[in-house]
C-alpha positions as a LaTeX table, in Angstrom:
\begin{tabular}{lrrr}
\hline
Residue & $x$ (\AA) & $y$ (\AA) & $z$ (\AA) \\
\hline
Unk1 & 127.17 & 57.85 & 86.82 \\
Unk2 & 129.20 & 56.58 & 83.84 \\
Unk3 & 127.23 & 53.34 & 83.55 \\
Unk4 & 123.92 & 55.26 & 83.41 \\
Unk5 & 125.21 & 57.47 & 80.60 \\
Unk6 & 126.47 & 54.45 & 78.64 \\
Unk7 & 123.12 & 52.70 & 79.07 \\
Unk8 & 121.28 & 55.72 & 77.72 \\
Unk9 & 123.62 & 55.89 & 74.75 \\
Unk10 & 123.12 & 52.17 & 73.98 \\
Unk11 & 119.35 & 52.52 & 74.17 \\
Unk12 & 119.43 & 55.51 & 71.86 \\
Unk13 & 121.65 & 53.74 & 69.28 \\
Unk14 & 119.39 & 50.64 & 69.40 \\
Unk15 & 116.31 & 52.76 & 68.78 \\
Unk16 & 117.97 & 54.54 & 65.83 \\
Unk17 & 119.16 & 51.26 & 64.29 \\
Unk18 & 115.67 & 49.72 & 64.64 \\
Unk19 & 114.09 & 52.72 & 62.96 \\
Unk20 & 116.66 & 52.58 & 60.14 \\
Unk21 & 115.99 & 48.86 & 59.67 \\
Unk22 & 112.25 & 49.54 & 59.44 \\
Unk23 & 112.84 & 52.23 & 56.88 \\
Unk24 & 115.03 & 49.95 & 54.76 \\
Unk25 & 112.47 & 47.14 & 54.93 \\
Unk26 & 109.67 & 49.49 & 53.93 \\
Unk27 & 111.71 & 50.82 & 51.01 \\
Unk28 & 112.51 & 47.29 & 49.75 \\
Unk29 & 108.87 & 46.27 & 50.01 \\
Unk30 & 107.86 & 49.38 & 48.10 \\
Unk31 & 110.33 & 48.61 & 45.31 \\
Unk32 & 108.99 & 45.06 & 45.11 \\
Unk33 & 105.40 & 46.24 & 44.76 \\
Unk34 & 106.27 & 48.87 & 42.18 \\
Unk35 & 108.05 & 46.26 & 40.03 \\
Unk36 & 105.07 & 43.86 & 40.14 \\
Unk37 & 102.61 & 46.61 & 39.25 \\
Unk38 & 104.75 & 47.75 & 36.32 \\
Unk39 & 105.02 & 44.14 & 35.01 \\
Unk40 & 101.26 & 43.59 & 35.14 \\
Unk41 & 100.42 & 46.81 & 33.32 \\
Unk42 & 103.05 & 46.53 & 30.58 \\
Unk43 & 102.27 & 42.91 & 29.56 \\
Unk44 & 104.73 & 41.98 & 26.80 \\
Unk45 & 106.30 & 45.40 & 26.87 \\
Unk46 & 109.58 & 45.24 & 28.89 \\
Unk47 & 109.95 & 49.02 & 29.24 \\
Unk48 & 108.54 & 50.14 & 32.60 \\
Unk49 & 106.24 & 53.10 & 32.68 \\
Unk50 & 108.09 & 56.04 & 34.19 \\
Unk51 & 106.15 & 58.95 & 35.56 \\
Unk52 & 107.39 & 62.23 & 36.92 \\
Unk53 & 106.83 & 60.95 & 40.55 \\
Unk54 & 107.76 & 57.23 & 40.88 \\
Unk55 & 105.50 & 55.08 & 42.98 \\
Unk56 & 108.33 & 53.37 & 44.81 \\
Unk57 & 109.60 & 56.74 & 45.90 \\
Unk58 & 106.09 & 57.77 & 46.95 \\
Unk59 & 105.65 & 54.65 & 49.02 \\
Unk60 & 109.04 & 54.84 & 50.65 \\
Unk61 & 108.59 & 58.56 & 51.33 \\
Unk62 & 105.18 & 57.98 & 52.92 \\
Unk63 & 106.48 & 55.12 & 55.07 \\
Unk64 & 109.49 & 57.08 & 56.24 \\
Unk65 & 107.30 & 60.12 & 56.95 \\
Unk66 & 104.87 & 58.05 & 59.02 \\
Unk67 & 107.72 & 56.58 & 61.05 \\
Unk68 & 109.32 & 59.94 & 61.64 \\
Unk69 & 105.97 & 61.39 & 62.63 \\
Unk70 & 105.59 & 58.68 & 65.27 \\
Unk71 & 109.08 & 59.43 & 66.56 \\
Unk72 & 108.44 & 63.16 & 66.63 \\
Unk73 & 105.07 & 62.59 & 68.38 \\
Unk74 & 106.79 & 60.54 & 71.08 \\
Unk75 & 109.45 & 63.17 & 71.47 \\
Unk76 & 106.76 & 65.88 & 71.67 \\
Unk77 & 104.95 & 63.96 & 74.43 \\
Unk78 & 108.18 & 63.63 & 76.39 \\
Unk79 & 108.92 & 67.32 & 75.91 \\
Unk80 & 105.44 & 68.25 & 77.11 \\
Unk81 & 105.84 & 66.14 & 80.25 \\
Unk82 & 109.23 & 67.68 & 80.92 \\
Unk83 & 107.86 & 71.23 & 80.42 \\
Unk84 & 104.92 & 70.45 & 82.71 \\
Unk85 & 107.26 & 69.28 & 85.47 \\
Unk86 & 109.38 & 72.42 & 85.03 \\
Unk87 & 106.31 & 74.67 & 85.11 \\
Unk88 & 104.99 & 72.95 & 88.26 \\
Unk89 & 108.30 & 73.32 & 90.04 \\
Unk90 & 108.54 & 76.96 & 88.93 \\
Unk91 & 105.02 & 77.63 & 90.25 \\
Unk92 & 105.92 & 76.12 & 93.63 \\
Unk93 & 109.08 & 78.22 & 93.80 \\
Unk94 & 107.16 & 81.38 & 92.90 \\
Unk95 & 104.44 & 80.64 & 95.48 \\
Unk96 & 107.01 & 80.09 & 98.23 \\
Unk97 & 108.85 & 83.23 & 97.18 \\
Unk98 & 105.64 & 85.28 & 97.36 \\
Unk99 & 105.06 & 83.95 & 100.89 \\
Unk100 & 108.60 & 84.93 & 101.78 \\
Unk101 & 108.02 & 88.42 & 100.40 \\
Unk102 & 104.82 & 88.81 & 102.40 \\
Unk103 & 106.62 & 87.86 & 105.60 \\
Unk104 & 109.97 & 89.57 & 105.16 \\
Unk105 & 109.82 & 91.72 & 102.05 \\
Unk106 & 107.18 & 94.07 & 103.43 \\
Unk107 & 109.50 & 95.06 & 106.27 \\
Unk108 & 112.30 & 95.56 & 103.81 \\
Unk109 & 110.08 & 97.70 & 101.60 \\
Unk110 & 109.02 & 99.79 & 104.59 \\
Unk111 & 112.65 & 100.26 & 105.56 \\
Unk112 & 113.53 & 101.19 & 102.00 \\
Unk113 & 110.65 & 103.66 & 101.84 \\
Unk114 & 111.77 & 105.21 & 105.10 \\
Unk115 & 115.33 & 105.44 & 103.78 \\
Unk116 & 114.09 & 107.10 & 100.57 \\
Unk117 & 112.02 & 109.62 & 102.51 \\
Unk118 & 114.93 & 110.32 & 104.81 \\
Unk119 & 117.25 & 110.77 & 101.87 \\
Unk120 & 114.84 & 113.25 & 100.31 \\
Unk121 & 114.17 & 115.17 & 103.50 \\
Unk122 & 117.73 & 115.44 & 104.77 \\
Unk123 & 120.63 & 117.12 & 103.03 \\
Unk124 & 122.97 & 115.17 & 100.84 \\
Unk125 & 125.94 & 113.24 & 102.19 \\
Unk126 & 129.27 & 114.98 & 102.63 \\
Unk127 & 130.90 & 112.32 & 100.45 \\
Unk128 & 128.62 & 112.96 & 97.46 \\
Unk129 & 130.87 & 114.33 & 94.66 \\
Unk130 & 128.02 & 115.66 & 92.50 \\
Unk131 & 127.56 & 119.43 & 92.66 \\
Unk132 & 124.42 & 120.64 & 94.39 \\
Unk133 & 121.96 & 122.80 & 92.50 \\
Unk134 & 121.38 & 126.27 & 93.82 \\
Unk135 & 117.64 & 126.08 & 93.09 \\
Unk136 & 117.07 & 122.96 & 95.17 \\
Unk137 & 119.14 & 124.40 & 98.00 \\
Unk138 & 117.13 & 127.59 & 97.96 \\
Unk139 & 113.85 & 125.64 & 97.80 \\
Unk140 & 114.80 & 123.50 & 100.79 \\
Unk141 & 115.86 & 126.59 & 102.72 \\
Unk142 & 112.58 & 128.35 & 101.87 \\
Unk143 & 110.49 & 125.32 & 102.86 \\
Unk144 & 112.39 & 125.04 & 106.15 \\
Unk145 & 111.84 & 128.74 & 106.85 \\
Unk146 & 108.15 & 128.35 & 106.03 \\
Unk147 & 107.79 & 125.43 & 108.45 \\
Unk148 & 109.53 & 127.40 & 111.19 \\
Unk149 & 107.31 & 130.42 & 110.62 \\
Unk150 & 104.15 & 128.26 & 110.64 \\
Unk151 & 105.16 & 126.52 & 113.87 \\
Unk152 & 105.95 & 129.90 & 115.44 \\
Unk153 & 102.53 & 131.21 & 114.38 \\
Unk154 & 100.83 & 128.14 & 115.85 \\
Unk155 & 102.67 & 128.62 & 119.15 \\
Unk156 & 101.68 & 132.28 & 119.25 \\
Unk157 & 98.08 & 131.37 & 118.49 \\
Unk158 & 98.03 & 128.76 & 121.28 \\
Unk159 & 99.48 & 131.30 & 123.71 \\
Unk160 & 96.80 & 133.81 & 122.76 \\
Unk161 & 94.06 & 131.22 & 123.24 \\
Unk162 & 95.53 & 130.22 & 126.58 \\
Unk163 & 95.59 & 133.79 & 127.83 \\
Unk164 & 92.09 & 134.52 & 126.55 \\
Unk165 & 90.64 & 131.38 & 128.18 \\
Unk166 & 92.44 & 132.19 & 131.42 \\
Unk167 & 91.00 & 135.71 & 131.53 \\
Unk168 & 87.46 & 134.49 & 130.80 \\
Unk169 & 87.68 & 131.83 & 133.49 \\
Unk170 & 89.03 & 134.34 & 136.02 \\
Unk171 & 86.11 & 136.67 & 135.31 \\
Unk172 & 83.60 & 133.83 & 135.69 \\
Unk173 & 85.08 & 132.61 & 138.97 \\
Unk174 & 85.30 & 135.95 & 140.73 \\
Unk175 & 83.91 & 136.20 & 144.24 \\
Unk176 & 84.64 & 134.79 & 147.66 \\
Unk177 & 81.73 & 132.37 & 147.44 \\
Unk178 & 83.19 & 130.46 & 144.49 \\
Unk179 & 84.11 & 126.84 & 145.25 \\
Unk180 & 85.97 & 125.01 & 142.44 \\
Unk181 & 83.83 & 122.20 & 140.97 \\
Unk182 & 84.67 & 118.53 & 141.36 \\
Unk183 & 83.33 & 116.27 & 138.60 \\
Unk184 & 82.55 & 112.60 & 139.29 \\
Unk185 & 82.34 & 110.55 & 136.09 \\
Unk186 & 80.72 & 107.19 & 136.93 \\
Unk187 & 80.44 & 104.27 & 134.51 \\
Unk188 & 77.28 & 102.16 & 134.60 \\
Unk189 & 79.54 & 99.11 & 134.19 \\
Unk190 & 80.57 & 99.44 & 137.85 \\
Unk191 & 78.45 & 97.10 & 140.03 \\
Unk192 & 75.74 & 99.02 & 141.93 \\
Unk193 & 76.77 & 102.21 & 140.15 \\
Unk194 & 73.28 & 103.68 & 140.51 \\
Unk195 & 73.83 & 104.07 & 144.27 \\
Unk196 & 77.12 & 106.00 & 143.99 \\
Unk197 & 75.46 & 109.45 & 143.68 \\
Unk198 & 73.68 & 108.78 & 146.99 \\
Unk199 & 76.86 & 108.20 & 149.00 \\
Unk200 & 78.74 & 111.38 & 148.06 \\
Unk201 & 79.53 & 114.05 & 150.62 \\
Unk202 & 76.39 & 115.98 & 151.53 \\
Unk203 & 78.33 & 118.94 & 152.95 \\
Unk204 & 80.13 & 119.72 & 149.67 \\
Unk205 & 77.85 & 121.13 & 146.93 \\
Unk206 & 80.78 & 121.41 & 144.48 \\
Unk207 & 80.73 & 117.63 & 143.85 \\
Unk208 & 78.88 & 117.01 & 140.58 \\
Unk209 & 78.13 & 113.30 & 139.85 \\
Unk210 & 77.59 & 112.22 & 136.24 \\
Unk211 & 76.41 & 108.64 & 135.65 \\
Unk212 & 76.82 & 107.61 & 132.01 \\
Unk213 & 75.71 & 104.53 & 130.07 \\
Unk214 & 78.73 & 102.32 & 129.43 \\
Unk215 & 77.06 & 100.35 & 126.62 \\
Unk216 & 75.54 & 103.12 & 124.49 \\
Unk217 & 77.18 & 106.43 & 125.40 \\
Unk218 & 79.89 & 108.05 & 123.27 \\
Unk219 & 82.78 & 110.32 & 124.11 \\
Unk220 & 80.86 & 113.27 & 122.69 \\
Unk221 & 77.91 & 112.50 & 124.99 \\
Unk222 & 80.19 & 112.47 & 128.03 \\
Unk223 & 81.89 & 115.75 & 127.13 \\
Unk224 & 78.57 & 117.47 & 126.38 \\
Unk225 & 77.17 & 116.33 & 129.73 \\
Unk226 & 80.23 & 117.66 & 131.56 \\
Unk227 & 79.93 & 121.04 & 129.83 \\
Unk228 & 76.24 & 121.24 & 130.68 \\
Unk229 & 76.83 & 120.42 & 134.35 \\
Unk230 & 79.63 & 123.01 & 134.57 \\
Unk231 & 77.44 & 125.71 & 133.04 \\
Unk232 & 74.66 & 124.86 & 135.47 \\
Unk233 & 77.09 & 125.09 & 138.36 \\
Unk234 & 78.58 & 128.40 & 137.18 \\
Unk235 & 78.85 & 129.55 & 133.61 \\
Unk236 & 82.45 & 129.75 & 132.44 \\
Unk237 & 83.99 & 127.73 & 135.30 \\
Unk238 & 86.20 & 124.72 & 134.72 \\
Unk239 & 87.26 & 121.55 & 136.51 \\
Unk240 & 89.82 & 121.64 & 139.32 \\
Unk241 & 89.42 & 118.01 & 140.45 \\
Unk242 & 87.89 & 115.06 & 138.68 \\
Unk243 & 87.12 & 111.45 & 139.58 \\
Unk244 & 86.75 & 108.77 & 136.90 \\
Unk245 & 85.01 & 105.76 & 138.46 \\
Unk246 & 85.12 & 102.89 & 135.94 \\
Unk247 & 86.38 & 99.38 & 135.40 \\
Unk248 & 89.85 & 98.54 & 134.18 \\
Unk249 & 93.03 & 96.91 & 135.38 \\
Unk250 & 96.81 & 97.27 & 135.51 \\
Unk251 & 97.80 & 99.43 & 132.57 \\
Unk252 & 94.34 & 99.90 & 131.01 \\
Unk253 & 91.16 & 101.87 & 131.54 \\
Unk254 & 87.76 & 100.55 & 130.37 \\
Unk255 & 85.92 & 103.79 & 129.61 \\
Unk256 & 83.26 & 102.67 & 127.10 \\
Unk257 & 82.20 & 99.50 & 125.35 \\
Unk258 & 85.00 & 98.41 & 123.01 \\
Unk259 & 87.02 & 101.47 & 124.04 \\
Unk260 & 89.97 & 100.53 & 126.24 \\
Unk261 & 92.58 & 103.20 & 126.96 \\
Unk262 & 96.15 & 101.85 & 127.00 \\
Unk263 & 99.45 & 103.65 & 126.56 \\
Unk264 & 99.64 & 102.42 & 122.94 \\
Unk265 & 96.04 & 103.13 & 121.95 \\
Unk266 & 96.02 & 106.72 & 123.20 \\
Unk267 & 98.80 & 107.36 & 120.69 \\
Unk268 & 97.02 & 105.80 & 117.68 \\
Unk269 & 93.22 & 105.81 & 118.03 \\
Unk270 & 91.80 & 109.13 & 116.95 \\
Unk271 & 88.65 & 109.06 & 119.10 \\
Unk272 & 90.64 & 108.43 & 122.29 \\
Unk273 & 93.10 & 111.20 & 121.41 \\
Unk274 & 90.32 & 113.70 & 120.73 \\
Unk275 & 88.47 & 112.78 & 123.96 \\
Unk276 & 91.44 & 113.50 & 126.21 \\
Unk277 & 92.37 & 116.66 & 124.33 \\
Unk278 & 88.83 & 118.02 & 124.54 \\
Unk279 & 88.68 & 117.02 & 128.20 \\
Unk280 & 91.87 & 119.00 & 128.85 \\
Unk281 & 90.14 & 122.16 & 127.58 \\
Unk282 & 87.57 & 121.71 & 130.35 \\
Unk283 & 90.28 & 121.75 & 133.03 \\
Unk284 & 91.05 & 124.93 & 134.90 \\
Unk285 & 93.66 & 127.47 & 133.76 \\
Unk286 & 93.68 & 129.53 & 136.95 \\
Unk287 & 94.38 & 126.73 & 139.39 \\
Unk288 & 97.78 & 127.50 & 140.96 \\
Unk289 & 98.37 & 123.77 & 141.38 \\
Unk290 & 98.05 & 121.06 & 138.73 \\
Unk291 & 94.50 & 119.86 & 138.19 \\
Unk292 & 93.98 & 116.35 & 139.52 \\
Unk293 & 92.23 & 113.41 & 137.82 \\
Unk294 & 91.63 & 110.52 & 140.21 \\
Unk295 & 91.01 & 106.99 & 138.93 \\
Unk296 & 88.85 & 104.63 & 141.00 \\
Unk297 & 87.35 & 101.21 & 140.40 \\
Unk298 & 90.63 & 99.71 & 139.20 \\
Unk299 & 94.31 & 99.89 & 140.00 \\
Unk300 & 96.01 & 101.33 & 136.91 \\
Unk301 & 99.51 & 101.35 & 138.40 \\
Unk302 & 99.60 & 97.58 & 138.87 \\
Unk303 & 102.31 & 97.30 & 136.21 \\
Unk304 & 104.69 & 99.71 & 134.40 \\
Unk305 & 102.23 & 100.19 & 131.53 \\
Unk306 & 99.99 & 102.17 & 133.89 \\
Unk307 & 102.69 & 104.78 & 134.43 \\
Unk308 & 103.26 & 104.90 & 130.64 \\
Unk309 & 99.54 & 105.48 & 130.16 \\
Unk310 & 99.56 & 108.40 & 132.60 \\
Unk311 & 102.62 & 109.92 & 130.92 \\
Unk312 & 100.99 & 109.69 & 127.48 \\
Unk313 & 97.78 & 111.26 & 128.78 \\
Unk314 & 99.72 & 114.13 & 130.30 \\
Unk315 & 101.45 & 114.69 & 126.96 \\
Unk316 & 98.09 & 114.69 & 125.17 \\
Unk317 & 96.60 & 117.22 & 127.58 \\
Unk318 & 99.43 & 119.72 & 127.28 \\
Unk319 & 99.70 & 122.72 & 127.81 \\
Unk320 & 97.18 & 122.18 & 130.61 \\
Unk321 & 98.80 & 121.01 & 133.84 \\
Unk322 & 97.25 & 117.69 & 134.80 \\
Unk323 & 98.29 & 115.09 & 137.35 \\
Unk324 & 96.85 & 111.57 & 137.45 \\
Unk325 & 96.47 & 109.64 & 140.68 \\
Unk326 & 95.27 & 106.09 & 141.25 \\
Unk327 & 96.18 & 105.08 & 144.81 \\
Unk328 & 95.12 & 101.87 & 146.53 \\
Unk329 & 91.90 & 102.41 & 148.48 \\
Unk330 & 93.36 & 100.81 & 151.63 \\
Unk331 & 96.34 & 103.20 & 151.70 \\
Unk332 & 96.43 & 106.60 & 153.36 \\
Unk333 & 96.30 & 108.34 & 149.96 \\
Unk334 & 93.36 & 106.15 & 148.97 \\
Unk335 & 91.46 & 107.13 & 152.11 \\
Unk336 & 92.17 & 110.80 & 151.42 \\
Unk337 & 90.90 & 110.41 & 147.85 \\
Unk338 & 87.71 & 108.68 & 149.04 \\
Unk339 & 87.02 & 111.35 & 151.65 \\
Unk340 & 87.40 & 114.05 & 148.99 \\
Unk341 & 84.29 & 112.81 & 147.16 \\
Unk342 & 82.37 & 110.39 & 149.43 \\
Unk343 & 80.93 & 110.04 & 152.86 \\
Unk344 & 83.49 & 107.57 & 154.13 \\
Unk345 & 81.04 & 105.55 & 156.27 \\
Unk346 & 78.50 & 105.22 & 153.46 \\
Unk347 & 81.26 & 104.37 & 150.98 \\
Unk348 & 82.52 & 101.50 & 153.18 \\
Unk349 & 78.96 & 100.24 & 153.51 \\
Unk350 & 78.43 & 100.42 & 149.75 \\
Unk351 & 81.77 & 98.72 & 149.12 \\
Unk352 & 80.95 & 95.88 & 151.53 \\
Unk353 & 77.59 & 95.26 & 149.85 \\
Unk354 & 78.65 & 96.03 & 146.28 \\
Unk355 & 78.52 & 92.42 & 145.05 \\
Unk356 & 75.80 & 91.21 & 147.44 \\
Unk357 & 72.20 & 90.43 & 146.48 \\
Unk358 & 70.93 & 89.69 & 149.96 \\
Unk359 & 70.33 & 93.23 & 151.20 \\
Unk360 & 68.43 & 96.13 & 149.70 \\
Unk361 & 70.34 & 99.39 & 149.52 \\
Unk362 & 67.24 & 101.49 & 149.96 \\
Unk363 & 66.69 & 100.00 & 153.43 \\
Unk364 & 70.33 & 100.63 & 154.39 \\
Unk365 & 70.54 & 104.19 & 153.11 \\
\hline
\end{tabular}
C-alpha cells in the first residue's frame, strides 16, 4: 500500500516538474524573440520600444495558458470518467434497492399501514403521558355508540325479514297434500348429463331436475330457473333438499366455466359469495330439520379443504340452517342419497354406461 502511494507521488512530481520546465523554456524562447524583433525595428536606436503590454509577457502568458488548459482538459476528462463510474454504480445500487423494496418493502408498508389503522382505531396506550382531549374521546364514544346502534338495527331488520318470510312460506305450504320440493341442479359438463332427468324416481313428483349449460350459463340464470321451477311447483314454497350434480374434486366444486368454488374463493370472489347467499334465501324456513344440499359427481371431502369449503358455505348461508353432504356412492350413505333422487337400477345402468360409446341409451331406457 505504501509503495503504491509513493509511486503516485513520484509520478505527480515528475509531471509537475516537466510542465514547469516547458513553461520556463517557452518563456526563454519568448524573451529571445522579443529581443530580436526590438533590434530589427529600432535599427541604430539602442532604446527598445516599450508598450503598455510587452510582447514577451504576451507570448509567455499565452504559452503558459495553453499548457494549463491542456492540463485542466486532461483533469476534466479524468473527472468525467470518475463521475460516470460513480453514477453507474449508484444506478445499479438504486435499481437493486428498488427490487428489494418491491419484494420486501411492500409487506413492511402493509404492516405499517395496518399498525397505523390499528393505532387510530384503538384507544391510546396506557403508557402515553400526553393528556387525552375530551372532544376526541367523546367523538370516539359517539362513533362506537352509532356503530352499535346500526348493528342492532340490522339484526332487528334481519329478524323481521326472517319472521315475515317464514309466515309467507307457512301460508303457501298449508295442506296435507304438500310435499316439500327437491331440486336437482345438473351441470352439462357431466358426461351423459342429458340422460339424468330420465333416470329420476318416477314415483316422486317433488323431484325437479334442472339441466343448465356449463359453458354459457351464469349464476343469475341458475337462480332464476330455480325460482321459476319452484313457483310452478307451488308459489311461495322453498327448497327442503337439493342435489348439485357437477364436476369437481377434493376441496373444490366446478360449478361453471372458469368458476371454481374453493374455501378461499368463496371468501373473496363477489359473484360466488352472492350466488350462495341468494341460494340460501331459496331454502326453507319452516323445515324443522336443517335443509340438506347433496353434492354428486365428485368427492369434495377427499382432503381437509373440502370440510373447510363446507364450513365457509354454511357461514355464508347463515341464518338459514344448511347441511352439506357428499358421501361416497359405494357407501351406505351414498346409496341412501342416490335412492332419494334416482331409480337405483336405472342409475347403476347409467353409471356403468356413462363413459361408453358402444350402446345407445335410448334402446336401454
